[in-house]
Coordinates of C-alpha atoms in Angstrom, one line a residue:
M33 CA 126.0 99.8 86.9
P34 CA 122.4 100.9 86.4
A35 CA 121.5 104.8 88.7
M36 CA 118.6 105.3 90.9
P37 CA 116.1 108.0 89.3
T38 CA 118.1 110.8 90.5
L39 CA 115.6 113.3 93.5
P40 CA 117.3 116.3 95.0
T41 CA 116.5 115.3 98.2
N42 CA 117.5 111.3 97.5
S43 CA 113.9 110.8 99.1
L44 CA 113.5 107.6 96.5
R45 CA 115.8 105.1 98.9
P46 CA 114.4 104.4 102.1
S47 CA 115.2 106.7 104.9
G48 CA 117.2 105.3 108.4
A49 CA 120.1 102.8 109.3
L50 CA 118.8 99.4 108.8
G51 CA 116.5 100.8 105.4
A52 CA 119.3 101.7 103.9
L53 CA 121.4 98.6 105.0
R54 CA 118.2 96.5 103.9
T55 CA 118.2 98.8 100.2
R56 CA 122.0 98.0 99.6
A57 CA 121.6 94.1 100.5
E58 CA 119.2 94.4 97.8
D59 CA 121.2 96.0 95.8
V60 CA 123.9 93.7 95.9
F61 CA 121.8 90.8 95.6
W62 CA 119.2 91.4 92.7
R63 CA 122.8 92.3 90.6
S64 CA 124.9 89.5 91.5
A65 CA 125.3 85.7 89.5
V66 CA 123.1 84.6 91.5
S67 CA 120.1 86.5 90.6
D68 CA 121.1 85.9 87.3
Q69 CA 120.4 82.2 87.4
L70 CA 117.2 82.6 89.4
L71 CA 115.9 85.2 86.7
K72 CA 116.6 82.9 83.7
G73 CA 114.3 81.1 81.6
P74 CA 113.2 81.1 77.8
L75 CA 112.6 84.4 76.2
P76 CA 109.7 85.1 74.5
D77 CA 110.1 87.2 70.6
R78 CA 106.3 88.0 70.8
V79 CA 103.4 89.1 73.2
A80 CA 100.8 86.7 72.3
F81 CA 98.3 89.0 74.1
A82 CA 98.2 92.7 74.2
P83 CA 95.8 93.4 77.0
Q84 CA 93.5 96.9 76.2
D85 CA 93.6 100.1 78.2
L86 CA 90.0 102.3 78.4
I87 CA 92.0 105.3 80.0
P88 CA 91.9 107.9 76.9
G89 CA 95.5 109.4 75.4
S90 CA 96.0 113.3 75.6
L91 CA 97.3 114.9 71.9
D92 CA 98.6 117.6 74.6
Q93 CA 100.8 115.1 76.7
A94 CA 101.2 113.3 73.0
R95 CA 103.0 116.6 71.6
A96 CA 105.2 117.6 75.2
I97 CA 106.9 114.4 74.7
L98 CA 107.3 113.7 71.5
N99 CA 109.5 117.6 71.9
G100 CA 111.3 116.3 74.6
T101 CA 109.0 117.5 77.4
F102 CA 107.7 115.3 80.1
V103 CA 104.8 116.5 82.4
F104 CA 102.9 115.5 85.3
G105 CA 100.7 118.2 87.0
T106 CA 102.7 121.0 87.2
E107 CA 106.3 119.0 87.5
T108 CA 107.8 119.6 84.1
V109 CA 111.1 118.1 82.9
S110 CA 112.8 118.2 79.2
A111 CA 115.2 116.1 78.2
E112 CA 116.4 115.0 74.3
G113 CA 114.8 111.6 73.9
A114 CA 116.7 109.2 75.5
K115 CA 118.2 111.7 77.7
I116 CA 115.6 111.5 79.8
W117 CA 116.4 108.3 82.5
A118 CA 119.8 110.1 83.2
V119 CA 118.2 113.6 84.7
P120 CA 117.3 114.4 87.8
L121 CA 113.8 114.5 88.6
P122 CA 111.4 116.6 91.0
S123 CA 109.6 113.9 93.0
E124 CA 109.0 110.3 93.8
R125 CA 105.4 111.2 92.7
F126 CA 107.0 111.8 89.1
A127 CA 109.4 109.2 89.0
E128 CA 106.6 106.8 89.7
A129 CA 104.9 108.4 86.7
L130 CA 108.0 108.1 84.3
H131 CA 109.2 104.5 85.1
S132 CA 105.7 103.2 84.7
F133 CA 105.1 103.4 80.8
R134 CA 101.8 105.0 81.3
W135 CA 102.4 107.9 79.9
L136 CA 103.2 105.6 75.9
R137 CA 98.8 106.1 76.4
H138 CA 99.7 109.9 75.1
L139 CA 102.0 108.5 72.3
R140 CA 99.2 106.1 70.6
A141 CA 97.0 108.4 70.8
S142 CA 98.8 110.2 68.4
G143 CA 100.3 107.9 66.6
G144 CA 102.6 107.7 63.3
A145 CA 105.8 107.4 62.9
H146 CA 107.2 110.2 65.3
A147 CA 105.3 108.8 68.0
S148 CA 106.5 104.8 67.3
T149 CA 110.4 106.3 66.9
A150 CA 109.8 107.9 69.8
A151 CA 108.9 105.3 71.5
Q152 CA 111.2 103.1 70.5
I153 CA 113.8 105.4 71.6
L154 CA 112.9 106.0 74.8
L155 CA 112.3 102.4 75.4
D156 CA 115.8 101.3 74.4
G157 CA 117.5 104.5 76.6
W158 CA 115.8 102.4 79.5
V159 CA 116.4 99.4 78.7
E160 CA 120.1 100.3 78.7
R161 CA 120.5 102.2 82.2
Y162 CA 117.4 100.1 83.9
G163 CA 117.3 96.5 82.9
R164 CA 119.0 95.3 85.3
Y165 CA 118.0 95.8 88.6
D166 CA 117.2 98.7 90.6
H167 CA 115.4 99.6 93.8
F168 CA 113.7 101.9 92.4
A169 CA 112.9 101.5 88.8
W170 CA 112.2 97.5 90.2
R171 CA 110.0 98.4 93.1
P172 CA 107.3 95.8 92.1
D173 CA 104.6 98.5 91.7
V174 CA 106.0 100.8 89.9
L175 CA 107.3 97.3 87.6
G176 CA 103.8 96.2 86.9
A177 CA 102.7 98.7 85.5
R178 CA 105.2 99.4 83.5
L179 CA 104.7 95.9 82.0
V180 CA 101.2 96.1 81.4
S181 CA 102.1 99.4 79.3
M182 CA 104.4 97.8 77.0
M183 CA 102.2 94.7 76.9
R184 CA 99.6 97.3 76.0
H185 CA 101.6 99.3 73.4
Y186 CA 103.3 95.9 71.8
R187 CA 102.8 97.5 68.6
L188 CA 104.2 100.5 69.1
L189 CA 106.7 99.9 71.0
F190 CA 108.5 97.4 68.3
E191 CA 106.7 97.8 64.7
R192 CA 110.0 100.1 63.8
A193 CA 112.8 98.2 66.3
D194 CA 116.3 96.3 64.8
A195 CA 116.6 92.7 65.8
L196 CA 118.8 93.6 68.5
A197 CA 116.6 95.9 70.1
R198 CA 114.5 93.8 69.8
S199 CA 116.4 91.4 71.5
K200 CA 117.7 93.2 74.5
A201 CA 113.9 94.4 75.2
M202 CA 112.7 91.7 75.0
V203 CA 115.3 89.9 77.6
A204 CA 114.2 92.9 79.9
I205 CA 111.1 91.5 79.9
A206 CA 111.3 88.7 80.7
R207 CA 113.4 89.2 83.4
Q208 CA 111.2 91.5 85.0
C209 CA 108.5 89.4 84.6
R210 CA 110.1 86.7 86.9
F211 CA 111.6 89.2 89.8
L212 CA 107.7 90.1 89.9
A213 CA 106.7 86.3 89.8
R214 CA 108.9 86.0 92.6
R215 CA 108.4 89.6 94.6
A216 CA 104.9 90.1 93.8
P217 CA 103.5 87.7 96.8
K218 CA 105.8 88.5 99.4
M219 CA 104.6 92.3 99.5
A220 CA 102.7 93.9 102.3
Q221 CA 99.0 93.9 101.8
G222 CA 98.0 97.5 100.5
P223 CA 97.9 99.3 97.1
R224 CA 101.3 99.0 95.7
R225 CA 100.8 94.7 96.1
L226 CA 97.9 95.1 93.8
D227 CA 99.1 97.0 91.6
A228 CA 102.0 94.4 91.1
L229 CA 99.5 92.1 91.6
I230 CA 97.3 93.0 88.6
G231 CA 100.5 94.1 86.4
L232 CA 101.4 90.0 86.5
V233 CA 98.4 88.7 86.1
H234 CA 98.7 90.8 82.9
V235 CA 101.9 89.1 81.5
C236 CA 101.2 85.9 82.5
L237 CA 97.9 86.6 80.5
A238 CA 100.4 88.0 77.5
L239 CA 103.3 86.2 77.3
E240 CA 103.0 82.6 76.1
E241 CA 106.6 81.9 78.5
E242 CA 104.3 82.9 81.4
R243 CA 101.3 81.3 81.0
A244 CA 101.7 78.2 83.3
R245 CA 101.4 81.1 85.6
L246 CA 98.5 82.5 85.2
P247 CA 95.8 80.2 87.5
W248 CA 98.3 80.5 90.7
A249 CA 98.4 84.4 89.8
L250 CA 94.5 84.7 89.7
D251 CA 94.6 83.1 92.6
L252 CA 96.8 85.6 94.2
L253 CA 94.4 88.5 93.1
A254 CA 91.0 87.1 94.2
E255 CA 93.0 86.2 97.8
D256 CA 94.0 89.6 97.7
L257 CA 91.2 91.9 95.9
P258 CA 88.3 92.0 98.4
R259 CA 90.8 93.7 101.2
H260 CA 91.6 96.7 99.0
V261 CA 87.6 97.8 98.6
F262 CA 84.5 98.3 101.3
A263 CA 81.2 96.7 100.4
D264 CA 79.7 99.6 98.7
G265 CA 82.0 99.4 95.9
G266 CA 84.4 102.3 96.6
H267 CA 87.9 101.6 97.0
R268 CA 89.8 102.2 100.5
S269 CA 91.5 105.1 99.6
R270 CA 88.1 106.8 99.3
N271 CA 90.3 108.8 96.5
P272 CA 87.4 108.9 93.8
V273 CA 90.0 108.6 90.6
T274 CA 91.8 106.3 92.6
H275 CA 89.1 104.3 92.6
A276 CA 88.2 104.5 89.2
R277 CA 91.7 103.9 87.7
V278 CA 91.9 101.0 90.1
L279 CA 88.7 99.8 88.6
A280 CA 90.0 100.9 85.0
D281 CA 93.1 98.1 85.2
L282 CA 90.1 95.4 86.9
A283 CA 88.0 96.4 84.0
G284 CA 90.4 95.9 81.7
L285 CA 92.2 92.9 83.1
Q286 CA 88.3 91.0 83.1
G287 CA 87.7 91.8 79.5
D288 CA 91.3 90.1 78.3
L289 CA 90.8 86.7 80.2
R290 CA 87.5 86.7 78.6
S291 CA 88.6 87.8 75.7
A292 CA 91.9 84.8 76.1
G293 CA 88.7 82.4 76.6
V294 CA 89.8 82.3 80.8
T295 CA 87.3 82.7 82.7
P296 CA 87.9 85.7 85.4
G297 CA 86.5 84.7 88.1
K298 CA 83.9 85.3 90.6
V299 CA 85.8 87.4 92.9
L300 CA 87.4 89.8 90.0
A301 CA 83.3 89.9 88.3
D302 CA 82.0 90.7 92.3
V303 CA 84.3 93.5 93.1
T304 CA 84.5 94.9 89.6
G305 CA 80.7 95.4 89.7
R306 CA 80.5 97.2 93.3
M307 CA 83.2 99.2 91.9
A308 CA 81.7 100.1 88.9
G309 CA 78.1 100.8 91.1
W310 CA 80.2 103.3 93.5
L311 CA 81.8 105.2 91.0
R312 CA 78.7 106.2 89.3
R313 CA 77.7 107.2 92.8
M314 CA 80.6 109.8 92.9
R315 CA 79.7 111.2 89.6
H316 CA 78.9 114.9 89.2
G317 CA 76.1 116.5 86.4
D318 CA 78.8 117.1 84.2
G319 CA 80.4 113.1 84.4
G320 CA 83.1 113.8 86.1
L321 CA 84.3 112.7 89.6
A322 CA 83.9 114.7 93.1
C323 CA 86.8 116.0 94.7
F324 CA 87.7 114.4 98.3
N325 CA 90.8 113.1 99.3
G326 CA 93.4 113.6 96.9
G327 CA 90.7 113.2 93.5
Q328 CA 89.8 115.9 90.8
E329 CA 87.2 116.1 88.2
A330 CA 88.8 113.8 85.4
S331 CA 86.6 115.4 83.4
D332 CA 88.9 114.0 80.4
G333 CA 86.4 111.1 80.3
L334 CA 87.6 109.2 82.6
A335 CA 84.6 107.3 84.1
D336 CA 82.6 107.2 81.0
H337 CA 85.6 104.8 79.2
V338 CA 85.8 102.6 82.5
L339 CA 81.9 102.8 83.1
A340 CA 81.4 102.0 79.4
A341 CA 83.4 98.7 79.7
V342 CA 81.6 97.2 82.9
D343 CA 79.1 94.7 82.7
G344 CA 76.3 94.0 84.3
A345 CA 77.8 96.6 87.3
K346 CA 76.0 96.1 90.6
R347 CA 73.5 99.2 92.4
A348 CA 75.7 100.5 94.7
P349 CA 74.3 100.5 98.5
S350 CA 72.0 104.1 98.4
E351 CA 74.3 104.8 102.3
G352 CA 77.8 105.0 102.3
E353 CA 78.4 103.6 105.6
D354 CA 81.1 101.7 104.8
S355 CA 83.3 103.9 102.3
G356 CA 81.9 107.0 104.6
Y357 CA 80.4 109.4 101.0
Y358 CA 76.3 110.4 101.0
R359 CA 75.1 110.8 98.0
M360 CA 71.9 113.3 97.8
A361 CA 70.1 114.1 94.4
A362 CA 66.6 115.3 93.7
R363 CA 65.9 116.2 89.9
R364 CA 69.3 118.1 88.3
T365 CA 70.7 118.7 91.9
V366 CA 74.2 116.0 93.3
V367 CA 75.3 117.2 97.1
I368 CA 77.8 114.6 97.6
F369 CA 79.2 114.9 101.4
D370 CA 82.0 113.1 103.4
A371 CA 81.3 111.6 106.9
G372 CA 83.8 109.1 106.8
S373 CA 86.8 108.0 108.6
A374 CA 90.2 108.5 107.2
P375 CA 91.8 105.9 105.2
A376 CA 94.5 103.0 106.5
P377 CA 98.0 104.6 106.4
T378 CA 98.7 102.3 103.6
Y379 CA 96.3 103.8 101.7
A380 CA 96.4 108.1 103.1
R381 CA 99.0 109.1 100.4
D382 CA 96.9 111.8 99.2
A383 CA 93.9 111.5 101.9
Q384 CA 93.2 115.0 103.2
A385 CA 91.4 116.4 106.3
G386 CA 88.2 117.3 104.8
C387 CA 85.6 115.6 107.3
L388 CA 82.2 116.6 106.7
S389 CA 82.4 118.7 103.9
F390 CA 80.4 118.4 100.6
E391 CA 79.5 119.6 97.1
L392 CA 77.2 120.7 95.5
S393 CA 76.1 120.6 91.3
S394 CA 73.2 121.5 89.1
G395 CA 73.0 120.1 86.1
R396 CA 76.8 120.0 84.0
A397 CA 77.2 123.4 86.9
R398 CA 79.6 123.2 89.6
I399 CA 78.7 125.3 92.5
V400 CA 80.3 124.4 95.5
V401 CA 83.4 122.3 95.8
N402 CA 86.9 121.3 97.4
C403 CA 89.9 122.8 96.2
G404 CA 91.4 119.4 94.8
T405 CA 95.0 118.0 95.1
G406 CA 98.7 119.5 95.3
A407 CA 99.8 116.4 94.0
G408 CA 102.3 117.1 91.2
H409 CA 102.2 121.3 92.3
G410 CA 104.7 121.3 94.9
L411 CA 104.8 120.7 98.4
A412 CA 103.4 124.2 99.6
W413 CA 100.3 122.9 97.7
E414 CA 99.8 119.9 98.2
K415 CA 99.9 120.9 102.3
A416 CA 97.4 123.5 101.3
M417 CA 95.0 121.3 99.2
R418 CA 95.3 119.1 102.4
A419 CA 94.3 121.4 105.1
T420 CA 90.8 121.5 106.3
A421 CA 90.0 124.5 105.3
A422 CA 90.6 123.4 101.5
H423 CA 87.6 121.7 102.0
S424 CA 83.9 123.1 102.1
T425 CA 83.2 122.3 105.8
L426 CA 83.9 124.0 109.7
T427 CA 87.3 124.6 111.2
I428 CA 87.7 125.7 114.6
A429 CA 91.0 128.2 115.2
D430 CA 92.1 127.6 111.8
R431 CA 93.3 124.3 112.7
P432 CA 92.6 121.2 110.7
S433 CA 90.1 118.8 112.0
A434 CA 92.9 115.6 111.0
T435 CA 96.5 115.6 111.1
V436 CA 99.2 115.0 107.8
G437 CA 102.8 114.1 108.2
K438 CA 105.1 116.4 107.3
A439 CA 106.6 114.9 104.1
A440 CA 104.8 114.9 100.6
G441 CA 102.7 112.1 100.6
G442 CA 102.4 111.6 104.4
V443 CA 99.8 110.3 106.2
L444 CA 96.6 111.2 107.4
F445 CA 95.7 110.7 110.8
G446 CA 91.9 111.3 112.0
P447 CA 89.6 112.7 112.9
P448 CA 88.4 110.5 115.8
N449 CA 85.3 109.0 116.4
V450 CA 83.6 110.0 112.6
T451 CA 79.6 109.0 112.4
G452 CA 77.3 109.2 109.9
R453 CA 73.4 108.3 109.5
R454 CA 70.4 109.1 106.9
M455 CA 67.7 110.8 109.1
P456 CA 64.1 110.2 108.0
V457 CA 62.7 113.5 107.2
Q458 CA 59.3 114.3 104.7
G459 CA 59.8 116.4 102.1
G460 CA 63.6 115.7 101.1
D461 CA 66.8 113.3 101.6
A462 CA 68.5 113.8 104.5
V463 CA 72.3 113.4 106.4
V464 CA 73.8 113.9 110.0
A465 CA 77.3 113.8 110.8
R466 CA 79.6 114.1 113.5
H467 CA 83.8 114.2 114.4
G468 CA 85.8 114.6 116.8
G469 CA 88.6 116.5 115.3
Y470 CA 88.4 119.1 117.6
A471 CA 88.1 117.1 120.9
D472 CA 91.7 118.3 122.2
M473 CA 90.3 121.6 122.3
G474 CA 87.1 120.3 124.2
F475 CA 84.7 120.6 121.3
L476 CA 82.6 118.5 118.4
H477 CA 81.8 119.2 115.2
E478 CA 78.1 118.3 114.0
R479 CA 76.8 118.8 110.5
K480 CA 73.2 118.3 109.2
L481 CA 72.5 118.8 105.7
F482 CA 68.8 118.1 103.7
L483 CA 68.4 118.2 99.8
S484 CA 64.0 119.0 98.8
D485 CA 62.7 117.0 96.6
D486 CA 62.7 118.7 94.1
G487 CA 66.4 119.9 94.2
D488 CA 65.7 123.4 95.0
D489 CA 66.4 124.0 98.4
L490 CA 69.2 122.6 99.7
R491 CA 69.6 123.1 104.4
G492 CA 72.6 122.9 106.4
E493 CA 73.0 123.2 110.0
D494 CA 76.7 123.3 111.7
R495 CA 76.8 122.4 114.9
I496 CA 80.0 122.9 117.1
E497 CA 79.0 121.6 121.4
P498 CA 81.9 120.4 124.0
A499 CA 82.9 116.9 123.8
G500 CA 82.3 113.8 126.8
K501 CA 80.8 116.3 130.8
G502 CA 84.2 118.2 130.4
K503 CA 84.3 122.0 129.4
P504 CA 86.0 123.2 126.5
S505 CA 89.6 124.9 127.0
R506 CA 88.2 127.9 126.1
A507 CA 84.5 129.7 125.6
E508 CA 85.2 131.3 123.2
A509 CA 86.5 129.7 120.0
P510 CA 87.1 131.3 116.6
W511 CA 85.0 129.1 114.5
A512 CA 84.7 129.6 110.2
V513 CA 82.0 127.9 107.9
R514 CA 83.8 128.0 104.0
F515 CA 82.1 127.2 100.5
H516 CA 84.9 126.7 98.0
L517 CA 82.9 128.0 94.6
H518 CA 83.8 126.3 91.2
P519 CA 85.7 128.8 88.9
G520 CA 82.4 128.4 86.6
A521 CA 80.6 130.1 89.5
R522 CA 80.3 133.8 90.9
A523 CA 79.4 135.5 93.6
S524 CA 77.9 138.9 94.7
R525 CA 76.4 140.2 97.8
L526 CA 72.8 142.1 97.7
P527 CA 71.7 145.5 99.5
N528 CA 69.7 142.7 101.9
G529 CA 72.9 140.9 102.7
T530 CA 72.3 137.7 100.9
I531 CA 74.5 136.0 98.7
L532 CA 74.0 135.4 94.9
I533 CA 76.0 132.6 93.2
K534 CA 75.4 132.6 88.9
T535 CA 76.6 129.3 87.9
A536 CA 78.2 128.4 84.8
T537 CA 75.2 127.4 83.2
G538 CA 73.5 131.2 83.5
E539 CA 71.3 129.8 86.9
G540 CA 71.5 131.6 89.7
W541 CA 71.5 130.4 93.7
T542 CA 71.1 132.7 97.3
L543 CA 72.9 131.9 100.0
R544 CA 71.0 132.8 103.6
T545 CA 72.7 132.5 106.6
D546 CA 72.1 133.2 110.5
A547 CA 76.2 134.3 110.7
T548 CA 76.8 137.4 111.7
S549 CA 79.3 138.1 109.9
L550 CA 79.4 136.6 105.7
D551 CA 82.8 137.5 103.6
I552 CA 83.7 137.0 99.9
E553 CA 87.4 136.0 99.9
E554 CA 89.6 134.6 97.0
T555 CA 90.5 130.9 97.0
A556 CA 92.3 128.3 95.0
Y557 CA 91.0 126.2 92.6
L558 CA 92.8 122.5 91.4
G559 CA 90.5 120.3 90.7
S560 CA 90.2 120.5 87.4
G561 CA 94.3 119.4 86.4
G562 CA 96.7 121.7 85.1
R563 CA 97.9 125.1 87.0
P564 CA 96.0 126.0 89.9
R565 CA 93.1 128.2 88.6
R566 CA 91.9 131.5 90.3
S567 CA 87.6 131.3 92.3
E568 CA 85.7 132.2 95.3
Q569 CA 85.0 131.5 98.9
I570 CA 82.2 132.5 100.9
V571 CA 83.1 132.5 104.6
L572 CA 81.2 133.0 107.0
S573 CA 83.2 133.6 110.6
G574 CA 82.2 133.9 114.5
L575 CA 82.9 133.3 117.8
T576 CA 81.4 130.5 120.2
E577 CA 79.4 131.1 122.5
G578 CA 79.4 128.9 126.1
H579 CA 81.2 127.0 124.9
E580 CA 78.9 126.3 121.3
A581 CA 77.7 127.2 118.6
V582 CA 74.9 126.9 115.7
I583 CA 75.4 128.4 112.6
K584 CA 72.3 127.5 109.9
W585 CA 72.3 128.3 106.3
A586 CA 71.1 127.6 103.2
F587 CA 71.6 127.4 98.8
K588 CA 68.2 127.8 97.3
R589 CA 67.6 127.7 93.3
V590 CA 66.0 131.2 92.0
K591 CA 63.3 130.6 89.8
R592 CA 61.9 133.3 87.2
D593 CA 58.7 134.1 89.1
D594 CA 60.7 134.4 92.3
P595 CA 60.3 137.7 93.7
K596 CA 63.6 139.6 93.3
P597 CA 65.8 139.5 97.2

């Protein structure tokens, strides 16, 4: 009997007596002779159509794999060849990444006999251990991603395989295809269902023996797809990197269908176009993505590769009232402001308590940022990066504005009553937003942002005021406004109390505020991938007075003809 991917906490199995009983029943059924009959059918001997992969591979990752090491985030597992399938894994995320086979793109980028041989050895080992049902490895979303990866890298996997290994692999692929066709349509609505359906369409297109199911699979996808996207094109996770990866799958699928002479359909074309427009709005001047809700910069060119593959991308609405993000741009300056509610629970695995945070960049230089994601860095980092204090926004009494579940990947709840709107102003662009994340303490937080037409002046006002008619539980509550700086930016205090920020491109920006306490402190940045990087944050702090507070601040670009501050 194949063994499950082992974790120290056994967290890959559902918790609770009912979940364990259901899992056991599924294990027994799908490993029985009855399931063998259900999964029988014609065996493919080749992949008739190899889907394209829009996401580039990493040579560094390829070298690590060829040396027997898999790295996802900062989690690392080393094992010789196929032994990787028998060793304990550090987290569910690691197991998902490993069993999805998406790492094949790295071996493809490397190329050559060594990469092909390594891919074949790893596939043979997986088939030997997991070729029959396993409750995690055959989870429909993981299975769907794996089948797509196998189809995309068919040559890499099989060009050096002998007849016996090839036959075993194709039997396993055929069984997984039929299992996916049975399970995917019955899944609950959510991101896992979408991954499974995308996988189902891909394999129906790639294998002649499954081609008869393609119209049915496309209908399932067309029915499901609009549920995952806001009207303005944003993915419901509100995570820019998740959005880009889903768009990569959809845009690749759209191109594959056209190449095979199959009409993609209006729903796929419409959603792909709107998602492309939204992705453009979430980019800074360096081409990378803003770091919100578990996202990273993705400075490997992810957005460029995806957008290049999308034809006729629609322009997303100028206001982000559906997904909750507002883009303010003037000349070289870009401000991206999060004024949205938390994602629905099924999409909130990576969501963060960063409501009313913003990021600021000038040209290719990032200045004010959020701290990034702790996913793949262990529970302590994951918890820290999801907290409000890891974002460029205000906190009261050092509390988060939303509640995050205790477990890894726990759901984010709140903040409630989030609103945002653009304000008509002269000489620039302005947005005002508020949330009730501190309503249990009797406070509301409102933030106003104004960006001048020339992009040289960003002004902000944070207002703490009583929530409702009752008075807050405490007249004096400590507050802090944080501006986390990108590691490429450095802050120093000038004699007059102003903060001078030097960017990676040599620009200067000043920060002025009416706050009485202004400090430069250490912080950590996990937005660029790899290990945490040391950086700085500017912290304004004080106490509410008479149950309220108003904190004004302004970032201004330093010009050559400006007098010295």
